[in-house]
Short mmCIF file of C-alpha atoms and ligand atoms in Angstrom, two decimals:
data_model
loop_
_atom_site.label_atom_id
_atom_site.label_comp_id
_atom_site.label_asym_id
_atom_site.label_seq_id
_atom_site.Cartn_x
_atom_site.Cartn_y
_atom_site.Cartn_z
CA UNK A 1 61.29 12.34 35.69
CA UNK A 2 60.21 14.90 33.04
CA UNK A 3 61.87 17.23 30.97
CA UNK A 4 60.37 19.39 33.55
CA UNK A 5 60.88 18.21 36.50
CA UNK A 6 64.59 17.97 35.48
CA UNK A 7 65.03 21.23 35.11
CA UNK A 8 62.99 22.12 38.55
CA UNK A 9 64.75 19.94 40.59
CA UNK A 10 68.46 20.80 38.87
CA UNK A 11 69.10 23.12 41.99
CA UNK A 12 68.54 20.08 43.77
CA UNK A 13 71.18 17.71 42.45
CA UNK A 14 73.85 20.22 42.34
CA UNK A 15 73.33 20.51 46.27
CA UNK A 16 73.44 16.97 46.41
CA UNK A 17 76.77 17.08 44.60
CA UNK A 18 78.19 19.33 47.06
CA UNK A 19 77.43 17.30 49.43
CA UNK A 20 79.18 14.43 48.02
CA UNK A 21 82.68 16.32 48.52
CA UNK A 22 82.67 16.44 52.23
CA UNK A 23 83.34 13.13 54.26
CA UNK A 24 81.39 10.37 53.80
CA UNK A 25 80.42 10.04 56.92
CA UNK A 26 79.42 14.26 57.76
CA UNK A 27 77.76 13.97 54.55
CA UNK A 28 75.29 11.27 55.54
CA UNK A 29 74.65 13.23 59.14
CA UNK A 30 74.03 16.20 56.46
CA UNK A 31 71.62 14.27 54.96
CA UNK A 32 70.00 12.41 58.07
CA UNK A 33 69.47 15.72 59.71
CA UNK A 34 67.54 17.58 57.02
CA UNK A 35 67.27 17.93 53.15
CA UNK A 36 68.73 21.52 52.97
CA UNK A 37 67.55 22.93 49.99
CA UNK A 38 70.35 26.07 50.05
CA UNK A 39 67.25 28.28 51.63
CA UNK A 40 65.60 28.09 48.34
CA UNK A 41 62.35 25.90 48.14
CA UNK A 42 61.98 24.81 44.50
CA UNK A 43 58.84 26.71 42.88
CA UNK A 44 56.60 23.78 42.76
CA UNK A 45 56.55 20.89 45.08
CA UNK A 46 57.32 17.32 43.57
CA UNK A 47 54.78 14.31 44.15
CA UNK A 48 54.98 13.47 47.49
CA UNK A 49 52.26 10.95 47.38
CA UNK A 50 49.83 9.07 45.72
CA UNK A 51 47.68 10.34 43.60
CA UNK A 52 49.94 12.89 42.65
CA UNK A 53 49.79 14.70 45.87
CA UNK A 54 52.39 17.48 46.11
CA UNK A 55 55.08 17.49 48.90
CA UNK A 56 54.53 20.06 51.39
CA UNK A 57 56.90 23.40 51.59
CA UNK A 58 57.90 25.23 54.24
CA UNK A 59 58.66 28.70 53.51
CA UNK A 60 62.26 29.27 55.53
CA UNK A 61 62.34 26.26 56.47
CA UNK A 62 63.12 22.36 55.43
CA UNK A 63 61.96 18.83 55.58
CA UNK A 64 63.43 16.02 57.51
CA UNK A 65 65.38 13.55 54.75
CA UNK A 66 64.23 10.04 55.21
CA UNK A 67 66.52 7.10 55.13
CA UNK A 68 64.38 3.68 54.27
CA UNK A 69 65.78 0.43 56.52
CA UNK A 70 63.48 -2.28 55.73
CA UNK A 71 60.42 -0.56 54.69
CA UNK A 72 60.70 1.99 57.81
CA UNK A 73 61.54 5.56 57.25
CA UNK A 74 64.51 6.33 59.94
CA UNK A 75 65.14 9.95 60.84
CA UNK A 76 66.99 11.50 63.08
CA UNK A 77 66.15 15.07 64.86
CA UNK A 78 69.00 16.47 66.50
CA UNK A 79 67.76 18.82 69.61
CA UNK A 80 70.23 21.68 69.47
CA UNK A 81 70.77 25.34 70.55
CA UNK A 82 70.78 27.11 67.15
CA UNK A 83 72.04 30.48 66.27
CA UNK A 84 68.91 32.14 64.18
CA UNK A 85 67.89 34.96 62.53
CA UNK A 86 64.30 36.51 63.10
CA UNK A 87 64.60 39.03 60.66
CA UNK A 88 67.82 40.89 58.39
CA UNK A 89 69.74 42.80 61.78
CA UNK A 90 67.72 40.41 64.60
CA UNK A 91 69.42 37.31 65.69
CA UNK A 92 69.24 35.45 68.69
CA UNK A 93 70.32 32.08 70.27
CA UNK A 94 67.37 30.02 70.10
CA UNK A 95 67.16 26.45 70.57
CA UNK A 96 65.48 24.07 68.24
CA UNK A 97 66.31 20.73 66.28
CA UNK A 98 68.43 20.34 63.23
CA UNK A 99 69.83 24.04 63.30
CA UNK A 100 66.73 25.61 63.05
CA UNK A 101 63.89 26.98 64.67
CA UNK A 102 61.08 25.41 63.67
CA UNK A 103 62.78 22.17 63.18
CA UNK A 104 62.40 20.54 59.52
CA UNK A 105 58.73 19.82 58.86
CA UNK A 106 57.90 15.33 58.80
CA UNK A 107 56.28 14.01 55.54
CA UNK A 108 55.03 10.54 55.73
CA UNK A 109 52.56 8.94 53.71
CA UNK A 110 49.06 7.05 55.59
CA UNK A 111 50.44 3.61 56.75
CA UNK A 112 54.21 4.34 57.03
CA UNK A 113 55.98 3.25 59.77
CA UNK A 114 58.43 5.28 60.88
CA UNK A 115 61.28 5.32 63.67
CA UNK A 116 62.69 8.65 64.42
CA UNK A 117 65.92 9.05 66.42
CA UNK A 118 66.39 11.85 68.71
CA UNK A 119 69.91 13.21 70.11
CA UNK A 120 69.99 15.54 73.11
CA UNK A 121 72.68 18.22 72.41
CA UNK A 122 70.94 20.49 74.97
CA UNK A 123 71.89 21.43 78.25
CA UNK A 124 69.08 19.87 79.83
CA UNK A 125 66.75 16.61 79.48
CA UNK A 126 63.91 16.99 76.88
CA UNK A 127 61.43 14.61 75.01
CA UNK A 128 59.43 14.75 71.94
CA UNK A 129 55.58 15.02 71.72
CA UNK A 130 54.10 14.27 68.71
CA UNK A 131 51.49 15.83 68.78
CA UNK A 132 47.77 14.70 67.51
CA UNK A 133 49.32 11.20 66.56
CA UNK A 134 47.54 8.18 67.64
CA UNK A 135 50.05 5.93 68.94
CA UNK A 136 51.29 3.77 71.61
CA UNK A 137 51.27 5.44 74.79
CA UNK A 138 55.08 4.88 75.36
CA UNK A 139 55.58 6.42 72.24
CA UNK A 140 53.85 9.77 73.14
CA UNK A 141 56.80 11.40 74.56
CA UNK A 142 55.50 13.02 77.88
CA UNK A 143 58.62 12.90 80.32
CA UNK A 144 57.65 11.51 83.26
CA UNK A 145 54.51 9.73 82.39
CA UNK A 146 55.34 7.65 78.93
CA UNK A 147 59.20 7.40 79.34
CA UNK A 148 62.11 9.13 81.07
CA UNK A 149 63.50 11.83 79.86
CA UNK A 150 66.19 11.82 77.01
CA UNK A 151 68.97 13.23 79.42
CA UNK A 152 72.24 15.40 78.08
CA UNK A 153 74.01 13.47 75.27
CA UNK A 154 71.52 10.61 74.82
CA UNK A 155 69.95 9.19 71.90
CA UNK A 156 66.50 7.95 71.93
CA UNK A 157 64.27 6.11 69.39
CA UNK A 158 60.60 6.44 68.77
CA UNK A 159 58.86 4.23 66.44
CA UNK A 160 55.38 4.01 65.13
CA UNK A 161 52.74 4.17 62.39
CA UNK A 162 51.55 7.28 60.89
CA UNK A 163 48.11 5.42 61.32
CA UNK A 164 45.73 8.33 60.35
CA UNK A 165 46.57 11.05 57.58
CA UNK A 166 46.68 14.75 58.73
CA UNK A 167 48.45 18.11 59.81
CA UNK A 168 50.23 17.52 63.12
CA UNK A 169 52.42 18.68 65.33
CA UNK A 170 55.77 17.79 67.57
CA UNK A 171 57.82 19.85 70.39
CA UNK A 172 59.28 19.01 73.61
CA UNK A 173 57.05 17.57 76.70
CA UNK A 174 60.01 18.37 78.78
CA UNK A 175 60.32 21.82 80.56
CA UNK A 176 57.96 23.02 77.34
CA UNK A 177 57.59 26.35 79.32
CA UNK A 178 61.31 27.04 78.65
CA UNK A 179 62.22 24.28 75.62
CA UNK A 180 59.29 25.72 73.48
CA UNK A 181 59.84 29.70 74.10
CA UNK A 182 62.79 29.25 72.35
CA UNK A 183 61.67 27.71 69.35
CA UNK A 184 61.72 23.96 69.59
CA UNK A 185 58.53 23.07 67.00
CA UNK A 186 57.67 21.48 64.22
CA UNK A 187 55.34 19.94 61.71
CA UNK A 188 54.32 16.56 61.02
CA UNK A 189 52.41 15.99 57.84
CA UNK A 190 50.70 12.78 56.97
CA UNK A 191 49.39 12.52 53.57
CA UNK A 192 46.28 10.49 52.59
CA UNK A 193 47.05 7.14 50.60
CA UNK A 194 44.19 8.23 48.83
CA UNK A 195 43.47 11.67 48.45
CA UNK A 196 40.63 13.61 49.82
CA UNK A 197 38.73 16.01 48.28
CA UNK A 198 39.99 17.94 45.63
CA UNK A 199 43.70 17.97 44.64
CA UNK A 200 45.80 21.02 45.64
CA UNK A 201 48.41 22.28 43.63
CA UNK A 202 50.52 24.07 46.03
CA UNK A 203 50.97 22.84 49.68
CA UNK A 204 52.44 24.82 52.36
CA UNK A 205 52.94 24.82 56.27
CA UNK A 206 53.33 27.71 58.34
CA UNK A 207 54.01 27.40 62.49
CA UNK A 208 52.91 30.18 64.39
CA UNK A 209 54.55 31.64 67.13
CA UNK A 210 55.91 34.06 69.59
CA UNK A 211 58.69 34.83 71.39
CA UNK A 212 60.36 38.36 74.21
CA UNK A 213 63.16 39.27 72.96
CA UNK A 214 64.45 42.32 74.88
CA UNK A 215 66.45 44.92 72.58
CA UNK A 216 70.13 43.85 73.42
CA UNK A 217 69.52 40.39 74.61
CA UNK A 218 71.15 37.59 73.16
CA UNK A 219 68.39 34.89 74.05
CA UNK A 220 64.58 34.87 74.11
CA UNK A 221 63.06 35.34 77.54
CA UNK A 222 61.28 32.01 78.33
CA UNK A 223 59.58 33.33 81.34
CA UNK A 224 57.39 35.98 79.65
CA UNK A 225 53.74 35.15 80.14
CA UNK A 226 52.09 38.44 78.35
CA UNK A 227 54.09 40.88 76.62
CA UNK A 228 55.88 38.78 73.08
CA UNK A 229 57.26 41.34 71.19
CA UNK A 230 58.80 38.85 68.14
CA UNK A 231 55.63 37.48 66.48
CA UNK A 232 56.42 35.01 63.59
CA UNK A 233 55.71 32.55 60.86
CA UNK A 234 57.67 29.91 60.71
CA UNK A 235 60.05 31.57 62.86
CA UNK A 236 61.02 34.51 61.26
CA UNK A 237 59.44 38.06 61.57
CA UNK A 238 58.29 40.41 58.30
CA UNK A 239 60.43 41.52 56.49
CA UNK A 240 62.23 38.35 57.23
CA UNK A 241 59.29 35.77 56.18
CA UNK A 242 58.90 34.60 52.93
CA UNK A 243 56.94 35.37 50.32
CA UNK A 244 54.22 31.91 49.37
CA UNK A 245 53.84 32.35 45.67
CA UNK A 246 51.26 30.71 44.31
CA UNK A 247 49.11 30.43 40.69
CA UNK A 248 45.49 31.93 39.80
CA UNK A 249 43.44 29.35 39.37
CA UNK A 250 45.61 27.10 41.42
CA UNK A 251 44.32 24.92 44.28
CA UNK A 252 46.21 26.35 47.18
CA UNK A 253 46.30 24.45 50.71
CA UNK A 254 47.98 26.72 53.98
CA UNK A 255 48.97 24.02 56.82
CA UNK A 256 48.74 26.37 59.83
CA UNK A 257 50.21 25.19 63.33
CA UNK A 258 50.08 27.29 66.71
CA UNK A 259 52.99 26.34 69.58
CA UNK A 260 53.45 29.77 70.73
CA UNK A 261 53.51 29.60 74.65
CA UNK A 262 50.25 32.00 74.85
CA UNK A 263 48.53 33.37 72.23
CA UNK A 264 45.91 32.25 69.43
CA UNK A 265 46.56 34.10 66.55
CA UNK A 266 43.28 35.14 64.30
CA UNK A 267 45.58 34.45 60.80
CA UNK A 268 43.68 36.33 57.59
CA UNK A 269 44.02 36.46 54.29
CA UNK A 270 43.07 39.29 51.80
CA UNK A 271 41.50 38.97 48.31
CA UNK A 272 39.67 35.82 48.99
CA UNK A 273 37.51 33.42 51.12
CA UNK A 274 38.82 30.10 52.19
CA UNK A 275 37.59 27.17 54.18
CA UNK A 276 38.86 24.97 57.29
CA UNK A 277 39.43 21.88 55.59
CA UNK A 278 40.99 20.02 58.64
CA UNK A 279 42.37 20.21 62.15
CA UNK A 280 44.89 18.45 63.79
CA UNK A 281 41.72 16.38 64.77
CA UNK A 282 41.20 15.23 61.29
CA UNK A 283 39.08 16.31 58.18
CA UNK A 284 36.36 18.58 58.08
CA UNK A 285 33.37 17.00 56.27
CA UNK A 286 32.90 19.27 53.25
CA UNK A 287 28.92 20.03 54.01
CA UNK A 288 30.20 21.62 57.48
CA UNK A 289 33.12 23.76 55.84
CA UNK A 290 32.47 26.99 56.65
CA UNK A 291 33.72 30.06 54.04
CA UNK A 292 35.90 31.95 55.93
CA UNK A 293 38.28 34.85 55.49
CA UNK A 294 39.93 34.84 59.27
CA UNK A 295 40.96 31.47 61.14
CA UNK A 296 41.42 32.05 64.44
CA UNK A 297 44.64 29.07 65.07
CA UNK A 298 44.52 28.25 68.80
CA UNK A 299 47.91 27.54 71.10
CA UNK A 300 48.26 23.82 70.38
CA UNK A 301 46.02 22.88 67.42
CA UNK A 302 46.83 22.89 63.45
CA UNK A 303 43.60 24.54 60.86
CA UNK A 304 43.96 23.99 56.94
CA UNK A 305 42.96 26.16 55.00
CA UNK A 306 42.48 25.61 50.97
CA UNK A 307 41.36 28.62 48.34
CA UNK A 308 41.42 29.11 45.00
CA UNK A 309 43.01 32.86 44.70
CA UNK A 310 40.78 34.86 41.28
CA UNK A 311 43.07 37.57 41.43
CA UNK A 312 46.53 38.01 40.90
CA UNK A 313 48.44 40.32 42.86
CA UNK A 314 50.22 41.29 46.32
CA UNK A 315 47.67 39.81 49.34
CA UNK A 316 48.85 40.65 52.54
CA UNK A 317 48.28 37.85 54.87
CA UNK A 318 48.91 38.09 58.94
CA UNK A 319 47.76 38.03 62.00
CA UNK A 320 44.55 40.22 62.94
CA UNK A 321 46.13 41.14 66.32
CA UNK A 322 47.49 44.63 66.01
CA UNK A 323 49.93 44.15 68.66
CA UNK A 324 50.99 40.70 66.53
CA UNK A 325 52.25 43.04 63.12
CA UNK A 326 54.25 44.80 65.51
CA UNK A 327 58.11 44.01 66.35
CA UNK A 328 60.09 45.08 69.34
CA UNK A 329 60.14 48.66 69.91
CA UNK A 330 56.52 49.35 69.39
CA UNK A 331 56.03 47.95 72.77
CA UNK A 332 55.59 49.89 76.03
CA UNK A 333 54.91 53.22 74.88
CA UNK A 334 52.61 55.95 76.33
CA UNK A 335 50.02 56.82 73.68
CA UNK A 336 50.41 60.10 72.21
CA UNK A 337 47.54 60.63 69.39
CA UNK A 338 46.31 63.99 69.90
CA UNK A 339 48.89 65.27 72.71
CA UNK A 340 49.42 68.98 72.30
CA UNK A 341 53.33 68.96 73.29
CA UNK A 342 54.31 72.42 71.45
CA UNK A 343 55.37 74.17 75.06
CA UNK A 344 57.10 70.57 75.92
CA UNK A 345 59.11 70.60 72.88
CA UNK A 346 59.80 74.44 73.16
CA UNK A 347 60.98 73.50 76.53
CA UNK A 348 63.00 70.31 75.83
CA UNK A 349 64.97 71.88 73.17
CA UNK A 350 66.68 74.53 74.93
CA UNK A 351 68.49 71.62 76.49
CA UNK A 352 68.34 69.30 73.54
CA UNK A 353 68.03 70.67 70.57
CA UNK A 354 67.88 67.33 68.62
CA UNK A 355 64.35 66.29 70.90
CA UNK A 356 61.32 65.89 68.89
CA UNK A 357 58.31 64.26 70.48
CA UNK A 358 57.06 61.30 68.74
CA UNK A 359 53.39 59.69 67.42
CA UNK A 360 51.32 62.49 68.45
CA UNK A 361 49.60 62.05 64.82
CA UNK A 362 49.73 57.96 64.96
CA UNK A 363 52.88 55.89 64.67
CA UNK A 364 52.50 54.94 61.16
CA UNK A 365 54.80 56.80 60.01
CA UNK A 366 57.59 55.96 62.84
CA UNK A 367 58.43 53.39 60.69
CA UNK A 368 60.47 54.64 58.50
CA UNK A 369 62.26 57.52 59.94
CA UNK A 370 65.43 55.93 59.86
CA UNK A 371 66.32 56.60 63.69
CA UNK A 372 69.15 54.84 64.98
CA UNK A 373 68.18 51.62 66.21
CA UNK A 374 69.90 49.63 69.46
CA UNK A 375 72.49 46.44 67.69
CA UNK A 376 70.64 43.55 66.98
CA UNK A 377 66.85 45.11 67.16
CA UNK A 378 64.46 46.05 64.96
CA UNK A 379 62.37 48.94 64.62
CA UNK A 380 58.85 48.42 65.13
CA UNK A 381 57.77 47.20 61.98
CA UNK A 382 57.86 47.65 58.29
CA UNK A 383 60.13 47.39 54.76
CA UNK A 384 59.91 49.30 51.63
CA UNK A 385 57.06 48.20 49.45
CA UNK A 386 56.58 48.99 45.94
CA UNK A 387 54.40 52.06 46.95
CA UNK A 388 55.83 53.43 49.96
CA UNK A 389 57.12 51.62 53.21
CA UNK A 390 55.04 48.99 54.26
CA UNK A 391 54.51 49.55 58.23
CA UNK A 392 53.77 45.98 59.31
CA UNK A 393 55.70 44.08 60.97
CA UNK A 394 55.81 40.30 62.97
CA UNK A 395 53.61 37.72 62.19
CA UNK A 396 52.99 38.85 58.48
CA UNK A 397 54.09 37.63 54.96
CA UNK A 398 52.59 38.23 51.19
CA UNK A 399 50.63 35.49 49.14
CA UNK A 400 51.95 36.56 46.05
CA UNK A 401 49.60 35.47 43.23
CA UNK A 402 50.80 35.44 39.43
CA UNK A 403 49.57 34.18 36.04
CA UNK A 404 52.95 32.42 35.86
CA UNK A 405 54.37 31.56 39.51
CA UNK A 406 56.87 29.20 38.25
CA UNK A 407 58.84 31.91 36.59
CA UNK A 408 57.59 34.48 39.10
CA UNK A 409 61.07 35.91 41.29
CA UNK A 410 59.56 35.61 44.79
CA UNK A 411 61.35 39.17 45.18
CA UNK A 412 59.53 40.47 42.99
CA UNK A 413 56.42 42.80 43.10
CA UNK A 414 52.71 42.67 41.34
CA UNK A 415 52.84 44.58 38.51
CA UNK A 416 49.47 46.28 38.38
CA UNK A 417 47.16 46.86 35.19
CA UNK A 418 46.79 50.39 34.64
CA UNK A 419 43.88 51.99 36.34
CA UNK A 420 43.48 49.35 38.92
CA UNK A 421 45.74 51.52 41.80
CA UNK A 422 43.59 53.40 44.52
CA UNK A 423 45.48 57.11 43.89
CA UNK A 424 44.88 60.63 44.54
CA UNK A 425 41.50 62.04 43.39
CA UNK A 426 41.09 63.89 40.10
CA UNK A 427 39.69 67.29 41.45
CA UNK A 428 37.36 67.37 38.01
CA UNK A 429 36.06 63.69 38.93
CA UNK A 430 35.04 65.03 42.46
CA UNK A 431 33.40 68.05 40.99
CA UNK A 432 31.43 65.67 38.83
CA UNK A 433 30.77 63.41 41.53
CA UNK A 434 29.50 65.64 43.85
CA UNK A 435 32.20 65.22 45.95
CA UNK A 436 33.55 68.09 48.55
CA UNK A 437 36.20 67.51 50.87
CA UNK A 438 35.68 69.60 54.29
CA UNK A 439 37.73 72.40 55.42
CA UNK A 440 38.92 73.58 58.70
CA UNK A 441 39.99 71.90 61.40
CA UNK A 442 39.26 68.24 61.19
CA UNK A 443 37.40 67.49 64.06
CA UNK A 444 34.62 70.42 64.43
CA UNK A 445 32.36 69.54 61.19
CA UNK A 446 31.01 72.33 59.33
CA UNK A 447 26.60 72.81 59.97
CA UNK A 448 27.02 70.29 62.31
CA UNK A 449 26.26 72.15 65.88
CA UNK A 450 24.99 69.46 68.05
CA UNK A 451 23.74 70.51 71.50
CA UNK A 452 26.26 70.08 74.09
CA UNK A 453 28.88 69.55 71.54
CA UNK A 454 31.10 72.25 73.06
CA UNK A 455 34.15 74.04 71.56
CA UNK A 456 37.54 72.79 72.05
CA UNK A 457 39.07 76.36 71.25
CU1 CU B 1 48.63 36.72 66.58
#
């Protein structure tokens, strides 16, 4: 290990030390159940593999800790109710394995074999699926066809080899309507003994998915089929998902996984092109890679994606579905664009004088008006940005690019050259331009009196 690495991995030893102080034998369940990393992945990933492959990160979120037993790589996933957090003031009793929702992301190597242990600390049977493996078929976890199911309290072992390298999957193939709406998925990464194509300096895996959470409730609702109004990466909903930082000029590869119970989400990235590298089926031969800027990630398949981002800065990446930048209380409303409500209002506020109808002009800025909001909800979207509120919400994070990631505080925003900021018009620019803004009502063009255009007066 390198001066370097020393240094980068420093947080990681001192959790390790902590560790040591609590009983032997808690630690080692500590350790068996997942490599915490105190919330904090390090900045760079350390060589995972051969050919100086990073490890994979999982922004909020961990890898499973391996134990080696005679060449195998032991692990144990713990299925558990967990108490999570979606977002800052959004919690919810999910369930999921290892205390967290998705459960620690699996990184073996081509060729290892590996037995994973599973403990049942649910109140109901479950299984695990792991999903786009070629295995044994005993081994493929589907309750009732391959094996029983691991009932209340029981441990059960699964062993095999992680024959073929790729981005897969695993979650429950036990009562998946209900075990998976809460949040039990994960990610099972298999690098390449050798690698393939080019070498990637930053890796990263994000799960997809979606859950109802009613304003109030204390649990997701794992018998909604349509309306999922807590869309997330990884599990957690903007402002709540973090930031992937990354370097121009770096090799960048996005593991993307779907297990949400309905939905495909379209996922797209601004300031760049990308392409499809592999699926959960394996690679993509480079000569049918398609440049891309949108991959549509279908329930129950993985996509990579690998770019090399030419401009630094802020790059909004999320989910094209509207409804899937949304959160909660944006749900379930009657549209109001373009209502004319002044008698309403006159009316309403003789006997409240505190009503004020809402999003007659577009809900944009509904965002941040700082309403009261129900106990553990949140409003419809959106966090300050370094601008002005930022009204997205759900399934959206930030690829924040820098000239020096490694020192980069993932808090922290672009800092923009001079001149390079879209801003207000400089009336003398306009003049010189040609430019002239319309007055009037906006709406009923000037010199433009089509027939049958009538007036709206
Ligand atoms: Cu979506």
């Amino acid at each position: 290990m390198d001066r370097r690495h020393f240094f980068q991995y420093g947080g990681l030893a001192a959790g390790a030390a902590l560790v040591a102080r609590v009983p032997r034998a808690e630690a080692e369940e500590a350790m068996a159940r997942t490599s915490d990393l105190a919330g904090r992945p390090p900045a760079r990933s350390p060589v995972a593999a051969p050919g100086g492959q990073p490890a994979v990160l999982t922004p909020n979120g961990s890898t499973l800790a391996w134990r080696t037993v005679d060449g195998v790589k032991v692990g144990h996933l713990i299925a558990e109710p967990v108490e999570h957090e979606f977002a800052p003031g959004l919690r919810a009793e999910c369930w999921g394995y290892n205390g967290s929702t998705p459960g620690p992301t699996i990184e073996a190597i081509e060729g290892d074999r590996l037995r994973i242990y599973v403990t049942n600390r649910l109140p109901e049977p479950t299984s695990v699926h792991w999903h786009g493996i070629v295995l044994p078929n005993g081994m493929d976890g589907v309750s009732g066809l391959n094996q029983p199911p691991i009932r209340e309290g029981e441990t059960f072992v699964y062993e095999f080899t992680a024959r073929y390298p790729g981005t897969y999957m695993y979650h429950p193939h036990f009562d998946e309507m209900t075990q998976i709406a809460l949040g039990m998925t994960g990610m099972l990464i298999v690098h390449p003994r050798r690698p393939r194509g080019p070498r990637v300096d930053r890796d990263f895996v994000l799960m997809t998915h979606e859950f109802r959470l009613d304003v109030g409730a204390r649990r997701p609702d794992p018998n909604e089929m349509k309306d999922f109004n807590v869309l997330t990466f990884n599990s957690k909903a903007f402002p709540g998902t973090a930031p992937l930082v990354v370097g121009r000029g770096e090799r960048v590869r996005i593991r993307l996984g779907n297990l949400s119970p309905m939905d495909h989400h379209p996922i797209h990235l601004h300031g760049l092109a990308f392409k499809v590298t592999a699926t959960d089926g394996g690679y993509v031969p480079e000569t049918a890679q398609v440049p891309d800027t949108t991959v549509l990630v279908p329930v129950g398949s993985t996509r990579v994606i690998e770019f090399v981002p030419e401009e630094a800065g802020d790059w909004a990446m999320h989910c094209h579905m509207t409804h899937h930048v949304m959160t909660q209380m944006g749900h379930g409303l009657s549209p109001m664009v373009g209502a004319k409500t002044k008698t309403l209002d006159q009316r309403m506020s003789r006997v409240m004088p505190e009503y004020m109808t809402m999003g007659t002009t577009g809900m944009g800025n509904m965002a941040e008006m700082g309403m009261p909001i129900p106990p553990n909800s949140l409003p419809m979207r959106g966090a300050p940005g370094p601008f002005s509120y930022i009204d997205m919400g759900g399934m959206f994070t930030v690829l924040k690019v820098r000239d020096d990631p490694d020192a980069t505080d993932p808090g922290s925003w672009y800092a923009h050259p001079p001149g390079t900021v879209a801003a207000l018009a400089d009336p003398a620019r306009m003049r010189a331009d040609g430019v002239t803004p319309p007055t009037g009502p906006a709406g009923v063009a000037p010199g433009h009196n089509h027939a049958g255009h009538s007036s709206h007066e």
